[in-house]
Amino acid sequence: MSIKATPTAGATLLTPTDHTLVMIDFQSQMAFATHSIDAVSLRNNAALVAQAGAGFGVSTILTTVAEKSFSGPMFDEITAAFPGQKMLDRTSMNTWEDAAVIERVNQIGKPRIVLAGLWTSVCIVGPALSALDQGFEVYVIADACGDVSAEAHERAMQRMVQAGARPMTSLQYLLELQRDWARGDTYELTTGIAKKVGGAYGIGINYAKSMFGAHEG
């Protein structure tokens, strides 16, 4: 039986309108004990995800744990991308067990959940496994998560993948939302984010535009 290819996107690729982005516990107290990724990279990747989500109009939930009494505020890099958005503060380590968060998930009503936050083995594993159990598709932005050790992060990622979660990276998330350089309405948004927080890729964009006037489209 022959297979015929068509110029269409795969069904598991994300679009800006098919998922809810949940950014969890990017807070000082959690970051102090994070050792699987350095703080600069973590903040940079979190900023990339937040700016991508905000720029593409992705339905986004920002949630903290014990913000006032213990863990501190969410990273400025994230809150700056969503000015005025209400923070959902919890007592539960598992975001999926918080009634206010779940009420918001149901209000948004998207079948896919994209997770990023601290720590991978607790605050990401909890909602990932819980959402999968309830029939949601779950994606985890691995380099926008961190844990107390590389071992803890890796075992948590493996556990989620074995349960059916799909791992990805922060830059992959941005570029998957864009996906076609002919989409001119978001071209400057995407390359602008990449230039600011896209690491070496962003440096390359700056170089190509400055030296050759290059344009991906």
PDB file of C-alpha atoms in Angstrom:
ATOM      1  CA  MET A   1       0.000   0.000   0.000  1.00  0.00           C
ATOM      2  CA  SER A   2       1.500   3.332  -1.037  1.00  0.00           C
ATOM      3  CA  ILE A   3       1.433   6.411   1.145  1.00  0.00           C
ATOM      4  CA  LYS A   4       0.818   9.839  -0.348  1.00  0.00           C
ATOM      5  CA  ALA A   5       2.403  12.872   1.296  1.00  0.00           C
ATOM      6  CA  THR A   6       0.516  16.144   1.571  1.00  0.00           C
ATOM      7  CA  PRO A   7       1.832  19.622   2.522  1.00  0.00           C
ATOM      8  CA  THR A   8      -0.017  19.692   5.845  1.00  0.00           C
ATOM      9  CA  ALA A   9       1.156  19.949   9.449  1.00  0.00           C
ATOM     10  CA  GLY A  10       1.215  16.949  11.754  1.00  0.00           C
ATOM     11  CA  ALA A  11      -1.680  16.656  14.144  1.00  0.00           C
ATOM     12  CA  THR A  12       0.526  16.777  17.259  1.00  0.00           C
ATOM     13  CA  LEU A  13       2.138  20.118  16.376  1.00  0.00           C
ATOM     14  CA  LEU A  14       0.966  22.989  18.561  1.00  0.00           C
ATOM     15  CA  THR A  15      -0.850  26.083  17.319  1.00  0.00           C
ATOM     16  CA  PRO A  16      -1.470  29.296  19.293  1.00  0.00           C
ATOM     17  CA  THR A  17      -5.174  28.505  19.688  1.00  0.00           C
ATOM     18  CA  ASP A  18      -5.219  24.804  20.604  1.00  0.00           C
ATOM     19  CA  HIS A  19      -3.638  24.774  24.053  1.00  0.00           C
ATOM     20  CA  THR A  20      -3.392  26.356  27.475  1.00  0.00           C
ATOM     21  CA  LEU A  21       0.069  27.365  28.679  1.00  0.00           C
ATOM     22  CA  VAL A  22       0.495  26.902  32.440  1.00  0.00           C
ATOM     23  CA  MET A  23       3.570  28.522  34.012  1.00  0.00           C
ATOM     24  CA  ILE A  24       4.083  27.193  37.524  1.00  0.00           C
ATOM     25  CA  ASP A  25       6.064  28.402  40.561  1.00  0.00           C
ATOM     26  CA  PHE A  26       8.815  30.417  38.887  1.00  0.00           C
ATOM     27  CA  GLN A  27       9.590  31.884  42.308  1.00  0.00           C
ATOM     28  CA  SER A  28      12.682  32.779  44.293  1.00  0.00           C
ATOM     29  CA  GLN A  29      12.415  30.071  46.938  1.00  0.00           C
ATOM     30  CA  MET A  30      12.030  27.396  44.276  1.00  0.00           C
ATOM     31  CA  ALA A  31      14.875  28.812  42.194  1.00  0.00           C
ATOM     32  CA  PHE A  32      17.360  28.878  45.117  1.00  0.00           C
ATOM     33  CA  ALA A  33      17.451  25.071  45.256  1.00  0.00           C
ATOM     34  CA  THR A  34      17.323  24.471  41.486  1.00  0.00           C
ATOM     35  CA  HIS A  35      20.570  22.894  40.266  1.00  0.00           C
ATOM     36  CA  SER A  36      19.650  20.998  37.098  1.00  0.00           C
ATOM     37  CA  ILE A  37      19.900  24.238  35.092  1.00  0.00           C
ATOM     38  CA  ASP A  38      21.729  27.468  35.897  1.00  0.00           C
ATOM     39  CA  ALA A  39      19.648  30.438  36.998  1.00  0.00           C
ATOM     40  CA  VAL A  40      20.528  32.612  33.989  1.00  0.00           C
ATOM     41  CA  SER A  41      19.457  29.938  31.488  1.00  0.00           C
ATOM     42  CA  LEU A  42      16.310  29.175  33.466  1.00  0.00           C
ATOM     43  CA  ARG A  43      15.223  32.807  33.572  1.00  0.00           C
ATOM     44  CA  ASN A  44      16.073  33.289  29.903  1.00  0.00           C
ATOM     45  CA  ASN A  45      14.093  30.232  28.824  1.00  0.00           C
ATOM     46  CA  ALA A  46      11.150  31.169  31.014  1.00  0.00           C
ATOM     47  CA  ALA A  47      11.163  34.634  29.451  1.00  0.00           C
ATOM     48  CA  LEU A  48      11.219  33.107  25.962  1.00  0.00           C
ATOM     49  CA  VAL A  49       8.197  30.941  26.743  1.00  0.00           C
ATOM     50  CA  ALA A  50       6.291  33.794  28.378  1.00  0.00           C
ATOM     51  CA  GLN A  51       6.971  36.219  25.525  1.00  0.00           C
ATOM     52  CA  ALA A  52       6.024  33.602  22.948  1.00  0.00           C
ATOM     53  CA  GLY A  53       2.790  32.792  24.753  1.00  0.00           C
ATOM     54  CA  ALA A  54       1.840  36.426  25.231  1.00  0.00           C
ATOM     55  CA  GLY A  55       2.866  37.456  21.718  1.00  0.00           C
ATOM     56  CA  PHE A  56       0.858  34.733  20.015  1.00  0.00           C
ATOM     57  CA  GLY A  57      -2.148  35.247  22.271  1.00  0.00           C
ATOM     58  CA  VAL A  58      -1.959  31.810  23.883  1.00  0.00           C
ATOM     59  CA  SER A  59      -4.401  31.241  26.734  1.00  0.00           C
ATOM     60  CA  THR A  60      -2.077  31.342  29.736  1.00  0.00           C
ATOM     61  CA  ILE A  61      -2.386  30.578  33.438  1.00  0.00           C
ATOM     62  CA  LEU A  62       0.220  31.918  35.872  1.00  0.00           C
ATOM     63  CA  THR A  63       0.256  30.202  39.233  1.00  0.00           C
ATOM     64  CA  THR A  64       2.366  30.416  42.377  1.00  0.00           C
ATOM     65  CA  VAL A  65       2.565  28.515  45.652  1.00  0.00           C
ATOM     66  CA  ALA A  66       2.559  30.354  48.997  1.00  0.00           C
ATOM     67  CA  GLU A  67       3.672  33.568  47.311  1.00  0.00           C
ATOM     68  CA  LYS A  68       3.267  35.899  50.296  1.00  0.00           C
ATOM     69  CA  SER A  69       4.183  33.542  53.121  1.00  0.00           C
ATOM     70  CA  PHE A  70       7.144  31.595  51.781  1.00  0.00           C
ATOM     71  CA  SER A  71       8.086  31.337  48.090  1.00  0.00           C
ATOM     72  CA  GLY A  72       8.108  34.936  46.895  1.00  0.00           C
ATOM     73  CA  PRO A  73       6.854  36.547  43.681  1.00  0.00           C
ATOM     74  CA  MET A  74       6.980  35.085  40.206  1.00  0.00           C
ATOM     75  CA  PHE A  75       9.966  36.039  38.026  1.00  0.00           C
ATOM     76  CA  ASP A  76       9.680  39.538  36.576  1.00  0.00           C
ATOM     77  CA  GLU A  77      10.539  38.120  33.135  1.00  0.00           C
ATOM     78  CA  ILE A  78       7.224  36.281  33.163  1.00  0.00           C
ATOM     79  CA  THR A  79       4.916  38.810  34.776  1.00  0.00           C
ATOM     80  CA  ALA A  80       6.207  41.549  32.450  1.00  0.00           C
ATOM     81  CA  ALA A  81       4.868  39.583  29.485  1.00  0.00           C
ATOM     82  CA  PHE A  82       1.376  39.455  31.040  1.00  0.00           C
ATOM     83  CA  PRO A  83       0.842  42.872  32.659  1.00  0.00           C
ATOM     84  CA  GLY A  84      -2.113  42.954  35.005  1.00  0.00           C
ATOM     85  CA  GLN A  85      -2.829  39.225  34.799  1.00  0.00           C
ATOM     86  CA  LYS A  86      -4.066  37.720  38.045  1.00  0.00           C
ATOM     87  CA  MET A  87      -1.724  35.261  39.719  1.00  0.00           C
ATOM     88  CA  LEU A  88      -3.446  32.119  41.014  1.00  0.00           C
ATOM     89  CA  ASP A  89      -1.785  31.341  44.350  1.00  0.00           C
ATOM     90  CA  ARG A  90      -2.076  27.831  45.759  1.00  0.00           C
ATOM     91  CA  THR A  91      -1.367  25.744  48.829  1.00  0.00           C
ATOM     92  CA  SER A  92      -1.191  22.475  46.869  1.00  0.00           C
ATOM     93  CA  MET A  93       2.070  21.271  45.339  1.00  0.00           C
ATOM     94  CA  ASN A  94       0.046  19.722  42.532  1.00  0.00           C
ATOM     95  CA  THR A  95      -1.461  22.567  40.513  1.00  0.00           C
ATOM     96  CA  TRP A  96      -4.149  20.208  39.189  1.00  0.00           C
ATOM     97  CA  GLU A  97      -5.568  19.815  42.701  1.00  0.00           C
ATOM     98  CA  ASP A  98      -6.257  23.546  43.026  1.00  0.00           C
ATOM     99  CA  ALA A  99      -9.911  24.409  42.391  1.00  0.00           C
ATOM    100  CA  ALA A 100      -9.236  27.936  41.101  1.00  0.00           C
ATOM    101  CA  VAL A 101      -6.702  26.694  38.551  1.00  0.00           C
ATOM    102  CA  ILE A 102      -9.012  23.944  37.334  1.00  0.00           C
ATOM    103  CA  GLU A 103     -11.903  26.389  37.083  1.00  0.00           C
ATOM    104  CA  ARG A 104      -9.728  28.515  34.798  1.00  0.00           C
ATOM    105  CA  VAL A 105      -8.634  25.471  32.752  1.00  0.00           C
ATOM    106  CA  ASN A 106     -12.300  24.611  32.200  1.00  0.00           C
ATOM    107  CA  GLN A 107     -13.198  28.203  31.314  1.00  0.00           C
ATOM    108  CA  ILE A 108     -10.497  28.214  28.642  1.00  0.00           C
ATOM    109  CA  GLY A 109     -11.597  24.787  27.444  1.00  0.00           C
ATOM    110  CA  LYS A 110      -8.546  23.752  25.393  1.00  0.00           C
ATOM    111  CA  PRO A 111      -7.704  20.032  24.994  1.00  0.00           C
ATOM    112  CA  ARG A 112      -3.936  20.499  25.271  1.00  0.00           C
ATOM    113  CA  ILE A 113      -1.901  21.642  28.262  1.00  0.00           C
ATOM    114  CA  VAL A 114       1.657  22.981  27.961  1.00  0.00           C
ATOM    115  CA  LEU A 115       3.608  23.067  31.240  1.00  0.00           C
ATOM    116  CA  ALA A 116       6.724  24.874  32.419  1.00  0.00           C
ATOM    117  CA  GLY A 117       7.946  25.554  35.949  1.00  0.00           C
ATOM    118  CA  LEU A 118       9.718  24.526  39.148  1.00  0.00           C
ATOM    119  CA  TRP A 119      10.351  21.835  40.253  1.00  0.00           C
ATOM    120  CA  THR A 120      10.038  19.242  37.515  1.00  0.00           C
ATOM    121  CA  SER A 121       9.647  16.258  39.858  1.00  0.00           C
ATOM    122  CA  VAL A 122       6.910  17.814  41.984  1.00  0.00           C
ATOM    123  CA  CYS A 123       5.119  20.819  40.529  1.00  0.00           C
ATOM    124  CA  ILE A 124       5.291  19.623  36.910  1.00  0.00           C
ATOM    125  CA  VAL A 125       4.904  15.863  37.363  1.00  0.00           C
ATOM    126  CA  GLY A 126       1.764  16.419  39.459  1.00  0.00           C
ATOM    127  CA  PRO A 127      -0.305  18.339  36.906  1.00  0.00           C
ATOM    128  CA  ALA A 128       1.159  16.426  33.953  1.00  0.00           C
ATOM    129  CA  LEU A 129       0.092  13.011  35.249  1.00  0.00           C
ATOM    130  CA  SER A 130      -3.223  14.361  36.529  1.00  0.00           C
ATOM    131  CA  ALA A 131      -4.122  16.056  33.226  1.00  0.00           C
ATOM    132  CA  LEU A 132      -3.126  12.965  31.234  1.00  0.00           C
ATOM    133  CA  ASP A 133      -5.362  10.887  33.512  1.00  0.00           C
ATOM    134  CA  GLN A 134      -8.298  13.127  32.622  1.00  0.00           C
ATOM    135  CA  GLY A 135      -7.780  12.867  28.870  1.00  0.00           C
ATOM    136  CA  PHE A 136      -5.776  16.010  28.129  1.00  0.00           C
ATOM    137  CA  GLU A 137      -2.769  16.019  25.830  1.00  0.00           C
ATOM    138  CA  VAL A 138       0.248  17.276  27.775  1.00  0.00           C
ATOM    139  CA  TYR A 139       3.442  18.938  26.557  1.00  0.00           C
ATOM    140  CA  VAL A 140       6.346  19.812  28.874  1.00  0.00           C
ATOM    141  CA  ILE A 141       8.911  22.499  28.016  1.00  0.00           C
ATOM    142  CA  ALA A 142      11.903  20.687  29.478  1.00  0.00           C
ATOM    143  CA  ASP A 143      14.462  23.509  29.447  1.00  0.00           C
ATOM    144  CA  ALA A 144      11.980  25.884  31.089  1.00  0.00           C
ATOM    145  CA  CYS A 145      11.755  23.488  34.033  1.00  0.00           C
ATOM    146  CA  GLY A 146      14.315  22.759  36.735  1.00  0.00           C
ATOM    147  CA  ASP A 147      14.880  20.628  39.793  1.00  0.00           C
ATOM    148  CA  VAL A 148      17.135  20.135  42.794  1.00  0.00           C
ATOM    149  CA  SER A 149      19.477  17.941  40.715  1.00  0.00           C
ATOM    150  CA  ALA A 150      19.961  16.800  37.141  1.00  0.00           C
ATOM    151  CA  GLU A 151      18.936  13.311  38.291  1.00  0.00           C
ATOM    152  CA  ALA A 152      15.653  14.586  39.715  1.00  0.00           C
ATOM    153  CA  HIS A 153      14.852  16.522  36.527  1.00  0.00           C
ATOM    154  CA  GLU A 154      15.706  13.640  34.190  1.00  0.00           C
ATOM    155  CA  ARG A 155      13.782  11.016  36.151  1.00  0.00           C
ATOM    156  CA  ALA A 156      10.761  13.337  36.241  1.00  0.00           C
ATOM    157  CA  MET A 157      10.944  13.920  32.477  1.00  0.00           C
ATOM    158  CA  GLN A 158      11.205  10.174  31.866  1.00  0.00           C
ATOM    159  CA  ARG A 159       8.246   9.467  34.113  1.00  0.00           C
ATOM    160  CA  MET A 160       6.062  11.986  32.266  1.00  0.00           C
ATOM    161  CA  VAL A 161       7.155  10.811  28.811  1.00  0.00           C
ATOM    162  CA  GLN A 162       6.438   7.197  29.781  1.00  0.00           C
ATOM    163  CA  ALA A 163       2.942   8.303  30.807  1.00  0.00           C
ATOM    164  CA  GLY A 164       2.375  10.008  27.438  1.00  0.00           C
ATOM    165  CA  ALA A 165       3.601  13.603  27.851  1.00  0.00           C
ATOM    166  CA  ARG A 166       5.455  15.187  24.918  1.00  0.00           C
ATOM    167  CA  PRO A 167       8.744  16.950  25.747  1.00  0.00           C
ATOM    168  CA  MET A 168       9.931  20.057  23.932  1.00  0.00           C
ATOM    169  CA  THR A 169      12.225  23.070  24.437  1.00  0.00           C
ATOM    170  CA  SER A 170      11.555  26.773  24.839  1.00  0.00           C
ATOM    171  CA  LEU A 171      12.942  27.777  21.425  1.00  0.00           C
ATOM    172  CA  GLN A 172      11.064  24.896  19.831  1.00  0.00           C
ATOM    173  CA  TYR A 173       7.864  26.237  21.423  1.00  0.00           C
ATOM    174  CA  LEU A 174       8.379  29.691  19.905  1.00  0.00           C
ATOM    175  CA  LEU A 175       9.215  28.363  16.438  1.00  0.00           C
ATOM    176  CA  GLU A 176       6.375  25.836  16.475  1.00  0.00           C
ATOM    177  CA  LEU A 177       3.918  28.664  17.080  1.00  0.00           C
ATOM    178  CA  GLN A 178       5.356  30.565  14.095  1.00  0.00           C
ATOM    179  CA  ARG A 179       6.062  27.497  11.897  1.00  0.00           C
ATOM    180  CA  ASP A 180       6.027  29.367   8.572  1.00  0.00           C
ATOM    181  CA  TRP A 181       8.130  32.456   7.833  1.00  0.00           C
ATOM    182  CA  ALA A 182       5.498  33.492   5.282  1.00  0.00           C
ATOM    183  CA  ARG A 183       3.223  34.338   8.235  1.00  0.00           C
ATOM    184  CA  GLY A 184       4.214  37.964   8.076  1.00  0.00           C
ATOM    185  CA  ASP A 185       1.939  39.199  10.856  1.00  0.00           C
ATOM    186  CA  THR A 186       4.035  37.390  13.471  1.00  0.00           C
ATOM    187  CA  TYR A 187       7.425  37.399  11.717  1.00  0.00           C
ATOM    188  CA  GLU A 188       8.793  40.453  13.564  1.00  0.00           C
ATOM    189  CA  LEU A 189       7.363  39.156  16.843  1.00  0.00           C
ATOM    190  CA  THR A 190       9.121  35.803  16.493  1.00  0.00           C
ATOM    191  CA  THR A 191      12.486  37.134  15.344  1.00  0.00           C
ATOM    192  CA  GLY A 192      12.277  39.925  17.929  1.00  0.00           C
ATOM    193  CA  ILE A 193      11.825  37.441  20.767  1.00  0.00           C
ATOM    194  CA  ALA A 194      14.625  35.289  19.369  1.00  0.00           C
ATOM    195  CA  LYS A 195      16.991  38.260  19.164  1.00  0.00           C
ATOM    196  CA  LYS A 196      16.343  39.149  22.815  1.00  0.00           C
ATOM    197  CA  VAL A 197      16.251  35.734  24.473  1.00  0.00           C
ATOM    198  CA  GLY A 198      16.965  33.180  21.751  1.00  0.00           C
ATOM    199  CA  GLY A 199      20.634  32.679  22.616  1.00  0.00           C
ATOM    200  CA  ALA A 200      23.027  31.993  19.743  1.00  0.00           C
ATOM    201  CA  TYR A 201      20.135  31.738  17.301  1.00  0.00           C
ATOM    202  CA  GLY A 202      19.177  35.316  18.151  1.00  0.00           C
ATOM    203  CA  ILE A 203      22.770  36.464  17.690  1.00  0.00           C
ATOM    204  CA  GLY A 204      22.722  34.852  14.249  1.00  0.00           C
ATOM    205  CA  ILE A 205      19.535  36.695  13.290  1.00  0.00           C
ATOM    206  CA  ASN A 206      21.084  40.001  14.350  1.00  0.00           C
ATOM    207  CA  TYR A 207      24.223  39.243  12.347  1.00  0.00           C
ATOM    208  CA  ALA A 208      22.393  38.214   9.177  1.00  0.00           C
ATOM    209  CA  LYS A 209      20.081  41.206   9.246  1.00  0.00           C
ATOM    210  CA  SER A 210      22.892  43.675   9.956  1.00  0.00           C
ATOM    211  CA  MET A 211      25.412  42.291   7.464  1.00  0.00           C
ATOM    212  CA  PHE A 212      23.222  41.108   4.600  1.00  0.00           C
ATOM    213  CA  GLY A 213      19.731  42.402   5.225  1.00  0.00           C
ATOM    214  CA  ALA A 214      18.667  38.748   5.374  1.00  0.00           C
ATOM    215  CA  HIS A 215      15.027  37.741   5.853  1.00  0.00           C
ATOM    216  CA  GLU A 216      13.828  34.193   6.521  1.00  0.00           C
ATOM    217  CA  GLY A 217      10.675  34.659   4.431  1.00  0.00           C
TER     218      GLY A 217
END
